[in-house]
GROMACS .gro file of C-alpha atoms in nm:
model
  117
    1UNK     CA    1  -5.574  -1.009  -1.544
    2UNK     CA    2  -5.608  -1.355  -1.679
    3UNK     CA    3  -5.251  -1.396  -1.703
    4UNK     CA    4  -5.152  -1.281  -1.373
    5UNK     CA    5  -5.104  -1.524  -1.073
    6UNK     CA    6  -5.368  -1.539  -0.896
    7UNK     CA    7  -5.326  -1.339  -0.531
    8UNK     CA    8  -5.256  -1.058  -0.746
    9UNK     CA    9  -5.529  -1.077  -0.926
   10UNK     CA   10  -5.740  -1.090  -0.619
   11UNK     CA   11  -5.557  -0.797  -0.486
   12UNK     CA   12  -5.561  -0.603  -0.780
   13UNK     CA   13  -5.950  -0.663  -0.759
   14UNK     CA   14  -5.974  -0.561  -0.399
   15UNK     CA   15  -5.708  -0.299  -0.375
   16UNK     CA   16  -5.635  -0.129  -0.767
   17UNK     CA   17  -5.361  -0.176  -0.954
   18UNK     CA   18  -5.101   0.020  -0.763
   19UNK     CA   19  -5.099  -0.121  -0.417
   20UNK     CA   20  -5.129  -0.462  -0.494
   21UNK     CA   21  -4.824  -0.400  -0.725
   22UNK     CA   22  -4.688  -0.229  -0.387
   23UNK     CA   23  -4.808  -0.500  -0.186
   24UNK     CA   24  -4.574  -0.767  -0.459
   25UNK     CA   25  -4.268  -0.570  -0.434
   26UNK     CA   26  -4.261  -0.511  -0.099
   27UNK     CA   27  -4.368  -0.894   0.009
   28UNK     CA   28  -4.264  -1.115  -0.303
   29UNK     CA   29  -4.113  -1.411  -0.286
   30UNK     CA   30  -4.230  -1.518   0.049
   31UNK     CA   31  -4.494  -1.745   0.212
   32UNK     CA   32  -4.753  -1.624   0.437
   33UNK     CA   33  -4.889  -1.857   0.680
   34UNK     CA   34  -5.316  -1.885   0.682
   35UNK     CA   35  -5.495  -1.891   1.032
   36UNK     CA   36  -5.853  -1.868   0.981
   37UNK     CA   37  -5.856  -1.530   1.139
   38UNK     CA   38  -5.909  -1.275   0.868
   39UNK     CA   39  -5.763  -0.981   1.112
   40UNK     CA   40  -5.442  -1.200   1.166
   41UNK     CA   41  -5.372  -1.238   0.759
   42UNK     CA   42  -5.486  -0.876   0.740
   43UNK     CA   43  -5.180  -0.766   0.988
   44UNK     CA   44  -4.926  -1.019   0.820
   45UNK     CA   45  -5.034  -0.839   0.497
   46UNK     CA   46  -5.099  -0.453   0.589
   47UNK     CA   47  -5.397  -0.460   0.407
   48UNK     CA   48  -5.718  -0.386   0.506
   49UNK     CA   49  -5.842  -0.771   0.422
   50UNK     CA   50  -6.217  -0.788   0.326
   51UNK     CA   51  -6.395  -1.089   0.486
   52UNK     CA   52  -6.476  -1.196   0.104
   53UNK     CA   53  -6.101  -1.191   0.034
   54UNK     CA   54  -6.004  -1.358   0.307
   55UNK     CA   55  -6.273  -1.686   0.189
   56UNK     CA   56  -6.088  -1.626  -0.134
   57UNK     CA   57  -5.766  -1.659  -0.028
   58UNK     CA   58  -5.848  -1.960   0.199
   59UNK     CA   59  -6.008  -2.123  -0.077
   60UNK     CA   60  -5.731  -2.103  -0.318
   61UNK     CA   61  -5.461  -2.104  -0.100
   62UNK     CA   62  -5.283  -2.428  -0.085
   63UNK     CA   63  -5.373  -2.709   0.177
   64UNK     CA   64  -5.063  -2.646   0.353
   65UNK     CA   65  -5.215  -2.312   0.505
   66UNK     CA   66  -4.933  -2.117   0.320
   67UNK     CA   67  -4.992  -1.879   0.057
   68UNK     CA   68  -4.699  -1.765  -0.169
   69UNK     CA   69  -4.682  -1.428  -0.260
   70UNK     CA   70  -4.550  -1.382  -0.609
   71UNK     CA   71  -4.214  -1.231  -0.680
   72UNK     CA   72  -4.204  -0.906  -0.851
   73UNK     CA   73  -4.012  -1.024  -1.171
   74UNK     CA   74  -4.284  -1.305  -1.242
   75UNK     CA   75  -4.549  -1.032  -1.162
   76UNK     CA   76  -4.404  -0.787  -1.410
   77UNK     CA   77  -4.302  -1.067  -1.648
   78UNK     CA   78  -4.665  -1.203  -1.659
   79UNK     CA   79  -4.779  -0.852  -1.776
   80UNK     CA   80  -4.468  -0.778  -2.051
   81UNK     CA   81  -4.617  -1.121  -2.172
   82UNK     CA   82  -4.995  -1.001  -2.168
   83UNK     CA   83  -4.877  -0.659  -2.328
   84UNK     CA   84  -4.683  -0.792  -2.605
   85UNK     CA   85  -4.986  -1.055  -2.685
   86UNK     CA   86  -5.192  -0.748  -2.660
   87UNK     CA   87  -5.015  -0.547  -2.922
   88UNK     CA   88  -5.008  -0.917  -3.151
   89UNK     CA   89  -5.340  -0.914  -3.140
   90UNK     CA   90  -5.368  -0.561  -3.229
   91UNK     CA   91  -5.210  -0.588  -3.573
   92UNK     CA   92  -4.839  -0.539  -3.480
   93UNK     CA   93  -4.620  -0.755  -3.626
   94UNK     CA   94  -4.322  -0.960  -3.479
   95UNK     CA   95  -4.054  -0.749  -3.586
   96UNK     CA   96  -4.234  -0.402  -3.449
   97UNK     CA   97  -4.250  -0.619  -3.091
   98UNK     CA   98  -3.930  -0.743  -3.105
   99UNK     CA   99  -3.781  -0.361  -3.142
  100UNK     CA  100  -4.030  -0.234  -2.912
  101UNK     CA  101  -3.992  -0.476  -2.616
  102UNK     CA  102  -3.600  -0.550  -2.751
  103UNK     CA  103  -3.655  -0.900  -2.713
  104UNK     CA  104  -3.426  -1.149  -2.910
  105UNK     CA  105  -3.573  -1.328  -3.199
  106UNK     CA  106  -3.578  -1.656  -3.019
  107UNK     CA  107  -3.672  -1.498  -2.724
  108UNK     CA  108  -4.026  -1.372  -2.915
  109UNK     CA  109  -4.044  -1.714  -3.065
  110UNK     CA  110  -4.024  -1.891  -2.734
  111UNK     CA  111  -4.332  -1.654  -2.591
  112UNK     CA  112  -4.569  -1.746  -2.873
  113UNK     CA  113  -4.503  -2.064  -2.854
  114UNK     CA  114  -4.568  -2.065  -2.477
  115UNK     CA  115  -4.899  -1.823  -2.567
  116UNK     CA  116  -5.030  -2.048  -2.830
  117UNK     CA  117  -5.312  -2.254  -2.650
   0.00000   0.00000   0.00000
């Protein structure tokens, strides 16, 4: 979950796995504008927004009152990433992700280098 933006992570926390992936495709991409009324973010959202989530998202929101929603390529981008790291980490080797995933050679190289830190 680590490598997922954040709102997401807070959703998928809240909500499961599912409808905050729901929640991504069907809102991603857009900005949501914060009020400090958590029934207001929790209509704008069609989610049942827990008064802990709602501090959450205030918190880490940006000062502008806007939150972005992520779009659902980054979303499902950040978890080929965390997948492929996963199965690096798990003994397979570059070639065996390369086929699996059917990622270019350079295109493996450039996500371990991103993943190195």
């Amino acid at each position: 979950m680590a490598s997922l933006p954040w709102l997401v992570a807070e959703l998928i926390e809240d909500f499961g796995f599912r409808e905050a992936l729901e929640f991504v495709y069907i809102h991603g991409g857009r900005k949501i504008y914060l009020k400090n009324d958590r029934a207001d973010l929790a209509r704008k959202m069609n989610l049942n927004i827990s008064h802990k989530l709602h501090e959450r998202i205030l918190h880490l929101s940006s000062s502008s009152g806007y939150v972005e929603i992520p779009s659902p390529w980054g979303v499902s981008e950040s978890i080929r990433r965390a997948m492929i790291m996963g199965d690096y980490s798990k003994g397979m080797n570059r070639e065996e992700i390369r086929q699996t995933y059917g990622l270019s050679s350079r295109a493996l190289t450039n996500i371990f280098s991103v993943n190195k830190g």
